């Protein structure tokens, strides 16, 4: 940190930022210490092992389905759905690994992360970490959270930023129709028409050759194994279909916790408030947990980013108690309501 050091404060100078609540900061530090003592940051490796196995079984089932039933329409659609599910679920597992929450040692998380995101999904770990860590540091803070980069070129996000556009009379899209064209530019397009190609530009520009090698193994495996079952047109259609399903799954789940919440410039408030005003939860159920990769516990995940997801529910009562103490709203809603709130 030496390059960032400006100097030391004199003893009579305040060492706490006035924009932050000192008691809340101290209470959250105590909560963090309690979480560590309870062992809630310790991963259950069997949970993640079984989770990986279920992904691999779905992947194999997709191929066996086409091999046994042939490439007619119904088996083709079933395999596409299975492969889309594999991509979504592998996405949640790589997210766990990127947060260093699967293994006790960082290097094991990094190594397996490259396998899951690179070989099972065809994407680079370096790109995900570069993008996602910024999001966690300043969620819903414009110009700091890359998840908001679609404002204002594609969408007008948040009440405050939208009003700012109106005052400046800036308009890049017909924003009064954005709840309609979201269904074209959002879920269907993000992965197949943007991220699918941008990630290759990212790794080449930054010379991330190891990540590129892992990505190539995904494409070799996919096109080799399915070339025995499908002709080229059908093979490309299957690939587009799995990316199309993955894109819808990814966009709806990742946006339901943030887009309806407060979006503004960074106000430099304490960590607890920063995360709570930018995140909301979706009610717990077995399906919601599986479907969202436990990102229905987005509040707990943002407060404790390295916590293994199977422990989120255990810390929820402590988080709610702190919210009640400081008058901070803890939002949780049904899944379909969360989807509707995006629109």
Tab-separated table of C-alpha atoms in Angstrom:
chain	number	residue	atom	x	y	z
A	1	UNK	CA	0.000	0.000	0.000
A	2	UNK	CA	3.054	2.322	0.133
A	3	UNK	CA	2.423	3.939	-3.284
A	4	UNK	CA	-0.951	5.131	-1.951
A	5	UNK	CA	0.377	6.598	1.310
A	6	UNK	CA	0.018	10.390	1.445
A	7	UNK	CA	0.968	10.832	5.076
A	8	UNK	CA	0.023	10.118	8.677
A	9	UNK	CA	-2.704	12.094	10.455
A	10	UNK	CA	-1.697	14.137	13.489
A	11	UNK	CA	-2.949	12.684	16.771
A	12	UNK	CA	-5.502	15.489	17.247
A	13	UNK	CA	-7.077	14.880	13.815
A	14	UNK	CA	-10.186	12.709	13.355
A	15	UNK	CA	-9.361	9.375	11.726
A	16	UNK	CA	-12.938	8.481	10.780
A	17	UNK	CA	-14.772	9.590	7.647
A	18	UNK	CA	-17.731	11.856	8.496
A	19	UNK	CA	-19.949	10.231	5.829
A	20	UNK	CA	-19.919	6.934	7.741
A	21	UNK	CA	-21.721	5.790	10.888
A	22	UNK	CA	-18.964	4.789	13.320
A	23	UNK	CA	-21.237	2.657	15.537
A	24	UNK	CA	-22.567	0.763	12.530
A	25	UNK	CA	-19.025	0.087	11.290
A	26	UNK	CA	-17.999	-1.223	14.712
A	27	UNK	CA	-21.140	-3.358	15.037
A	28	UNK	CA	-20.585	-4.904	11.633
A	29	UNK	CA	-16.978	-5.710	12.522
A	30	UNK	CA	-18.330	-7.473	15.599
A	31	UNK	CA	-20.855	-9.334	13.446
A	32	UNK	CA	-18.059	-10.383	11.096
A	33	UNK	CA	-16.054	-11.703	14.060
A	34	UNK	CA	-19.129	-13.617	15.277
A	35	UNK	CA	-19.607	-15.150	11.821
A	36	UNK	CA	-16.003	-16.359	11.840
A	37	UNK	CA	-16.368	-17.850	15.335
A	38	UNK	CA	-19.532	-19.685	14.258
A	39	UNK	CA	-17.554	-21.271	11.429
A	40	UNK	CA	-19.846	-19.845	8.757
A	41	UNK	CA	-16.906	-19.051	6.468
A	42	UNK	CA	-15.855	-22.723	6.393
A	43	UNK	CA	-16.965	-24.587	3.247
A	44	UNK	CA	-18.691	-27.957	3.145
A	45	UNK	CA	-16.690	-29.654	0.395
A	46	UNK	CA	-19.214	-32.483	0.016
A	47	UNK	CA	-21.879	-29.917	-0.894
A	48	UNK	CA	-19.759	-28.450	-3.685
A	49	UNK	CA	-18.544	-31.884	-4.861
A	50	UNK	CA	-22.116	-33.106	-5.247
A	51	UNK	CA	-23.017	-29.850	-6.949
A	52	UNK	CA	-20.238	-30.378	-9.520
A	53	UNK	CA	-21.345	-33.999	-10.031
A	54	UNK	CA	-24.921	-32.912	-10.751
A	55	UNK	CA	-23.612	-30.502	-13.414
A	56	UNK	CA	-21.474	-33.188	-15.050
A	57	UNK	CA	-24.370	-35.684	-15.022
A	58	UNK	CA	-26.639	-33.168	-16.779
A	59	UNK	CA	-23.898	-32.590	-19.356
A	60	UNK	CA	-23.555	-36.312	-20.042
A	61	UNK	CA	-27.353	-36.760	-20.120
A	62	UNK	CA	-27.633	-34.125	-22.869
A	63	UNK	CA	-25.238	-36.083	-25.102
A	64	UNK	CA	-26.744	-39.502	-24.295
A	65	UNK	CA	-30.221	-38.181	-25.062
A	66	UNK	CA	-29.223	-37.264	-28.633
A	67	UNK	CA	-27.164	-40.410	-29.058
A	68	UNK	CA	-30.034	-42.710	-28.006
A	69	UNK	CA	-33.084	-40.920	-29.442
A	70	UNK	CA	-31.453	-39.331	-32.490
A	71	UNK	CA	-31.445	-35.715	-33.713
A	72	UNK	CA	-35.203	-35.309	-34.209
A	73	UNK	CA	-36.856	-32.158	-32.885
A	74	UNK	CA	-37.935	-33.251	-29.387
A	75	UNK	CA	-34.621	-34.878	-28.335
A	76	UNK	CA	-32.813	-31.865	-29.835
A	77	UNK	CA	-34.841	-29.432	-27.708
A	78	UNK	CA	-34.431	-31.559	-24.567
A	79	UNK	CA	-30.647	-31.670	-25.020
A	80	UNK	CA	-30.579	-27.931	-25.620
A	81	UNK	CA	-32.492	-27.352	-22.386
A	82	UNK	CA	-30.153	-29.680	-20.490
A	83	UNK	CA	-27.062	-27.928	-21.890
A	84	UNK	CA	-28.507	-24.517	-21.062
A	85	UNK	CA	-29.087	-25.747	-17.509
A	86	UNK	CA	-25.475	-26.975	-17.365
A	87	UNK	CA	-24.230	-23.540	-18.399
A	88	UNK	CA	-26.368	-21.739	-15.815
A	89	UNK	CA	-25.477	-24.075	-12.964
A	90	UNK	CA	-21.782	-24.109	-13.890
A	91	UNK	CA	-22.067	-20.313	-13.827
A	92	UNK	CA	-23.174	-20.404	-10.196
A	93	UNK	CA	-20.372	-22.837	-9.296
A	94	UNK	CA	-17.674	-20.731	-10.952
A	95	UNK	CA	-19.121	-17.779	-9.030
A	96	UNK	CA	-18.507	-19.690	-5.778
A	97	UNK	CA	-14.942	-20.469	-6.820
A	98	UNK	CA	-14.272	-16.889	-7.901
A	99	UNK	CA	-15.275	-15.782	-4.397
A	100	UNK	CA	-12.816	-18.290	-2.861
A	101	UNK	CA	-15.645	-19.962	-0.970
A	102	UNK	CA	-15.212	-23.618	-2.024
A	103	UNK	CA	-11.738	-24.465	-0.704
A	104	UNK	CA	-9.838	-23.235	2.323
A	105	UNK	CA	-6.797	-22.293	0.223
A	106	UNK	CA	-7.003	-19.542	-2.405
A	107	UNK	CA	-4.857	-21.382	-4.947
A	108	UNK	CA	-7.235	-24.370	-5.043
A	109	UNK	CA	-10.168	-22.037	-5.676
A	110	UNK	CA	-8.238	-20.334	-8.491
A	111	UNK	CA	-7.197	-23.614	-10.148
A	112	UNK	CA	-10.651	-25.222	-10.074
A	113	UNK	CA	-12.201	-21.884	-11.081
A	114	UNK	CA	-10.232	-22.000	-14.344
A	115	UNK	CA	-11.513	-25.522	-15.007
A	116	UNK	CA	-15.185	-24.733	-14.313
A	117	UNK	CA	-15.449	-21.371	-16.071
A	118	UNK	CA	-12.918	-22.247	-18.773
A	119	UNK	CA	-13.552	-25.879	-19.641
A	120	UNK	CA	-17.215	-26.205	-18.675
A	121	UNK	CA	-18.331	-22.752	-19.875
A	122	UNK	CA	-15.728	-21.444	-22.333
A	123	UNK	CA	-15.078	-18.163	-20.500
A	124	UNK	CA	-11.978	-16.644	-18.823
A	125	UNK	CA	-11.584	-16.530	-15.038
A	126	UNK	CA	-9.537	-13.317	-15.296
A	127	UNK	CA	-12.375	-11.486	-17.045
A	128	UNK	CA	-14.946	-12.627	-14.477
A	129	UNK	CA	-12.811	-11.568	-11.508
A	130	UNK	CA	-11.916	-8.203	-13.069
A	131	UNK	CA	-15.578	-7.406	-13.681
A	132	UNK	CA	-17.227	-9.007	-10.675
A	133	UNK	CA	-14.917	-7.734	-7.904
A	134	UNK	CA	-15.606	-4.136	-8.978
A	135	UNK	CA	-19.319	-4.835	-8.729
A	136	UNK	CA	-18.971	-6.151	-5.160
A	137	UNK	CA	-16.844	-3.230	-4.009
A	138	UNK	CA	-19.375	-0.602	-5.102
A	139	UNK	CA	-22.696	-2.208	-6.124
A	140	UNK	CA	-25.091	0.094	-7.990
A	141	UNK	CA	-22.584	2.984	-7.833
A	142	UNK	CA	-22.494	4.554	-11.286
A	143	UNK	CA	-19.042	4.676	-12.933
A	144	UNK	CA	-17.718	2.200	-10.343
A	145	UNK	CA	-19.992	-0.825	-10.799
A	146	UNK	CA	-19.447	-2.233	-14.336
A	147	UNK	CA	-22.885	-3.881	-14.186
A	148	UNK	CA	-24.283	-0.370	-14.773
A	149	UNK	CA	-22.305	0.285	-17.955
A	150	UNK	CA	-25.511	-0.058	-19.990
A	151	UNK	CA	-26.518	3.386	-18.608
A	152	UNK	CA	-27.099	5.653	-20.510
A	153	UNK	CA	-26.283	4.167	-23.929
A	154	UNK	CA	-28.936	1.419	-23.748
A	155	UNK	CA	-31.065	1.995	-20.645
A	156	UNK	CA	-31.789	4.796	-18.171
A	157	UNK	CA	-31.152	3.183	-14.780
A	158	UNK	CA	-32.404	4.354	-11.405
A	159	UNK	CA	-34.580	7.335	-10.596
A	160	UNK	CA	-31.745	9.749	-9.781
A	161	UNK	CA	-29.631	9.013	-12.837
A	162	UNK	CA	-32.707	9.087	-15.079
A	163	UNK	CA	-33.705	12.526	-13.794
A	164	UNK	CA	-30.132	13.689	-14.407
A	165	UNK	CA	-30.458	12.638	-18.067
A	166	UNK	CA	-33.713	14.545	-18.309
A	167	UNK	CA	-32.203	17.716	-16.848
A	168	UNK	CA	-29.262	17.509	-19.268
A	169	UNK	CA	-31.678	16.643	-22.098
A	170	UNK	CA	-29.530	13.658	-23.098
A	171	UNK	CA	-31.189	10.766	-24.854
A	172	UNK	CA	-29.413	7.856	-26.535
A	173	UNK	CA	-32.412	5.510	-26.765
A	174	UNK	CA	-36.213	5.839	-26.525
A	175	UNK	CA	-36.116	5.243	-22.756
A	176	UNK	CA	-39.900	5.471	-22.435
A	177	UNK	CA	-39.961	2.106	-24.259
A	178	UNK	CA	-37.030	0.481	-22.447
A	179	UNK	CA	-39.330	-1.904	-20.562
A	180	UNK	CA	-40.225	-3.296	-24.010
A	181	UNK	CA	-36.861	-3.391	-25.779
A	182	UNK	CA	-35.340	-4.923	-22.634
A	183	UNK	CA	-36.884	-8.178	-23.888
A	184	UNK	CA	-34.767	-7.847	-27.061
A	185	UNK	CA	-31.502	-6.287	-25.861
A	186	UNK	CA	-31.490	-7.831	-22.385
A	187	UNK	CA	-32.032	-11.540	-21.704
A	188	UNK	CA	-31.876	-12.828	-25.308
A	189	UNK	CA	-28.824	-10.841	-26.434
A	190	UNK	CA	-26.352	-10.398	-23.566
A	191	UNK	CA	-24.492	-13.717	-23.791
A	192	UNK	CA	-24.894	-14.874	-27.429
A	193	UNK	CA	-24.422	-11.471	-29.105
A	194	UNK	CA	-22.099	-9.648	-26.696
A	195	UNK	CA	-20.271	-11.581	-23.957
A	196	UNK	CA	-19.685	-14.595	-26.216
A	197	UNK	CA	-17.410	-12.439	-28.384
A	198	UNK	CA	-16.160	-9.821	-25.917
A	199	UNK	CA	-14.439	-12.398	-23.705
A	200	UNK	CA	-12.111	-13.384	-26.567
A	201	UNK	CA	-11.189	-9.730	-27.102
A	202	UNK	CA	-10.541	-9.418	-23.350
A	203	UNK	CA	-8.129	-12.350	-23.057
A	204	UNK	CA	-6.188	-11.445	-26.214
A	205	UNK	CA	-5.906	-7.757	-25.283
A	206	UNK	CA	-4.652	-8.619	-21.792
A	207	UNK	CA	-2.559	-11.585	-22.969
A	208	UNK	CA	-4.304	-14.056	-20.658
A	209	UNK	CA	-3.061	-17.061	-22.608
A	210	UNK	CA	-3.760	-19.646	-19.882
A	211	UNK	CA	-7.403	-18.557	-19.755
A	212	UNK	CA	-7.589	-18.678	-23.549
A	213	UNK	CA	-6.245	-22.242	-23.542
A	214	UNK	CA	-8.913	-23.328	-21.038
A	215	UNK	CA	-11.604	-21.652	-23.160
A	216	UNK	CA	-10.454	-23.461	-26.305
A	217	UNK	CA	-10.789	-26.838	-24.541
A	218	UNK	CA	-14.511	-26.149	-24.073
A	219	UNK	CA	-15.077	-25.526	-27.790
A	220	UNK	CA	-12.967	-28.515	-28.833
A	221	UNK	CA	-14.874	-30.814	-26.476
A	222	UNK	CA	-18.304	-29.485	-27.454
A	223	UNK	CA	-17.862	-29.512	-31.222
A	224	UNK	CA	-15.980	-32.821	-31.299
A	225	UNK	CA	-18.450	-34.763	-29.152
A	226	UNK	CA	-21.571	-33.426	-30.874
A	227	UNK	CA	-20.149	-33.596	-34.402
A	228	UNK	CA	-20.681	-37.368	-34.179
A	229	UNK	CA	-24.410	-36.806	-33.623
A	230	UNK	CA	-25.337	-33.676	-35.585
A	231	UNK	CA	-24.590	-32.060	-38.919
A	232	UNK	CA	-22.990	-28.598	-38.886
A	233	UNK	CA	-26.231	-26.562	-39.089
A	234	UNK	CA	-27.824	-28.458	-36.218
A	235	UNK	CA	-24.597	-28.272	-34.215
A	236	UNK	CA	-24.445	-24.477	-34.507
A	237	UNK	CA	-28.147	-24.257	-33.687
A	238	UNK	CA	-27.611	-26.330	-30.538
A	239	UNK	CA	-24.728	-24.092	-29.482
A	240	UNK	CA	-26.801	-20.943	-30.027
A	241	UNK	CA	-29.702	-22.508	-28.136
A	242	UNK	CA	-27.645	-23.267	-25.015
A	243	UNK	CA	-26.216	-19.722	-25.027
A	244	UNK	CA	-29.737	-18.318	-25.514
A	245	UNK	CA	-31.073	-20.271	-22.505
A	246	UNK	CA	-28.014	-19.416	-20.411
A	247	UNK	CA	-28.382	-15.717	-21.259
A	248	UNK	CA	-32.014	-15.561	-20.117
A	249	UNK	CA	-31.214	-17.464	-16.927
A	250	UNK	CA	-28.198	-15.285	-16.124
A	251	UNK	CA	-29.835	-11.908	-16.801
A	252	UNK	CA	-33.071	-12.498	-14.896
A	253	UNK	CA	-31.329	-13.932	-11.826
A	254	UNK	CA	-28.479	-11.413	-11.617
A	255	UNK	CA	-30.635	-8.338	-12.246
A	256	UNK	CA	-33.535	-9.180	-9.913
A	257	UNK	CA	-31.430	-8.344	-6.849
A	258	UNK	CA	-29.972	-5.020	-8.032
A	259	UNK	CA	-31.780	-3.203	-10.864
A	260	UNK	CA	-34.933	-2.420	-8.783
A	261	UNK	CA	-32.784	-1.056	-5.929
A	262	UNK	CA	-31.173	2.355	-5.366
A	263	UNK	CA	-28.767	3.350	-8.169
A	264	UNK	CA	-26.680	6.490	-7.732
A	265	UNK	CA	-23.165	7.869	-7.638
A	266	UNK	CA	-20.919	6.616	-4.842
A	267	UNK	CA	-21.852	8.338	-1.565
A	268	UNK	CA	-18.973	6.714	0.368
A	269	UNK	CA	-21.127	5.316	3.155
A	270	UNK	CA	-20.146	2.357	5.327
A	271	UNK	CA	-19.963	-1.186	3.880
A	272	UNK	CA	-23.194	-2.421	5.501
A	273	UNK	CA	-25.307	0.457	4.147
A	274	UNK	CA	-23.644	0.330	0.721
A	275	UNK	CA	-24.624	-3.315	0.281
A	276	UNK	CA	-28.146	-3.102	1.763
A	277	UNK	CA	-29.298	-0.159	-0.324
A	278	UNK	CA	-28.140	-1.891	-3.525
A	279	UNK	CA	-29.371	-5.451	-2.899
A	280	UNK	CA	-32.549	-7.350	-2.095
A	281	UNK	CA	-33.365	-11.016	-1.504
A	282	UNK	CA	-35.790	-13.521	-2.990
A	283	UNK	CA	-37.661	-15.859	-0.640
A	284	UNK	CA	-35.983	-19.140	0.191
A	285	UNK	CA	-37.211	-22.429	-1.250
A	286	UNK	CA	-35.419	-25.490	-2.593
A	287	UNK	CA	-36.188	-24.434	-6.164
A	288	UNK	CA	-35.190	-20.781	-5.646
A	289	UNK	CA	-31.919	-21.848	-4.016
A	290	UNK	CA	-31.078	-24.175	-6.924
A	291	UNK	CA	-32.374	-21.931	-9.706
A	292	UNK	CA	-30.429	-18.870	-8.519
A	293	UNK	CA	-27.339	-20.602	-7.143
A	294	UNK	CA	-28.340	-19.234	-3.708
A	295	UNK	CA	-28.163	-15.678	-5.089
A	296	UNK	CA	-31.654	-15.312	-3.690
A	297	UNK	CA	-29.601	-14.577	-0.527
A	298	UNK	CA	-27.991	-11.628	-2.279
A	299	UNK	CA	-27.849	-9.469	0.854
A	300	UNK	CA	-25.909	-12.048	2.845
A	301	UNK	CA	-23.686	-12.760	-0.146
A	302	UNK	CA	-22.791	-9.090	-0.563
A	303	UNK	CA	-22.100	-8.586	3.127
A	304	UNK	CA	-19.895	-11.697	3.320
A	305	UNK	CA	-18.608	-12.364	-0.229
A	306	UNK	CA	-16.348	-15.277	0.785
A	307	UNK	CA	-19.049	-17.087	2.764
A	308	UNK	CA	-19.993	-20.487	1.258
A	309	UNK	CA	-23.525	-20.252	-0.064
A	310	UNK	CA	-24.854	-23.158	2.008
A	311	UNK	CA	-24.386	-20.988	5.126
A	312	UNK	CA	-26.270	-17.884	3.962
A	313	UNK	CA	-29.518	-18.874	5.681
A	314	UNK	CA	-27.706	-19.281	9.004
A	315	UNK	CA	-26.522	-15.662	9.115
A	316	UNK	CA	-29.837	-14.164	7.941
A	317	UNK	CA	-31.316	-13.652	11.465
A	318	UNK	CA	-28.173	-11.765	12.560
A	319	UNK	CA	-28.302	-9.517	9.494
A	320	UNK	CA	-32.012	-8.810	9.991
A	321	UNK	CA	-31.349	-7.929	13.628
A	322	UNK	CA	-28.703	-5.371	12.651
A	323	UNK	CA	-30.994	-3.908	9.985
A	324	UNK	CA	-33.749	-3.490	12.597
A	325	UNK	CA	-31.318	-1.849	15.035
A	326	UNK	CA	-30.305	0.855	12.525
A	327	UNK	CA	-33.620	1.244	10.694
A	328	UNK	CA	-32.291	-0.162	7.420
A	329	UNK	CA	-34.796	-1.939	5.180
A	330	UNK	CA	-34.193	-5.657	4.579
A	331	UNK	CA	-36.075	-6.515	1.379
A	332	UNK	CA	-37.161	-10.028	0.427
A	333	UNK	CA	-39.782	-10.923	-2.164
A	334	UNK	CA	-41.212	-13.842	-4.210
A	335	UNK	CA	-39.268	-14.907	-7.314
A	336	UNK	CA	-41.835	-13.794	-9.889
A	337	UNK	CA	-42.274	-10.454	-8.106
A	338	UNK	CA	-38.506	-9.960	-8.322
A	339	UNK	CA	-38.616	-10.609	-12.073
A	340	UNK	CA	-41.536	-8.206	-12.523
A	341	UNK	CA	-39.704	-5.505	-10.552
A	342	UNK	CA	-36.931	-5.486	-13.151
A	343	UNK	CA	-39.447	-4.612	-15.850
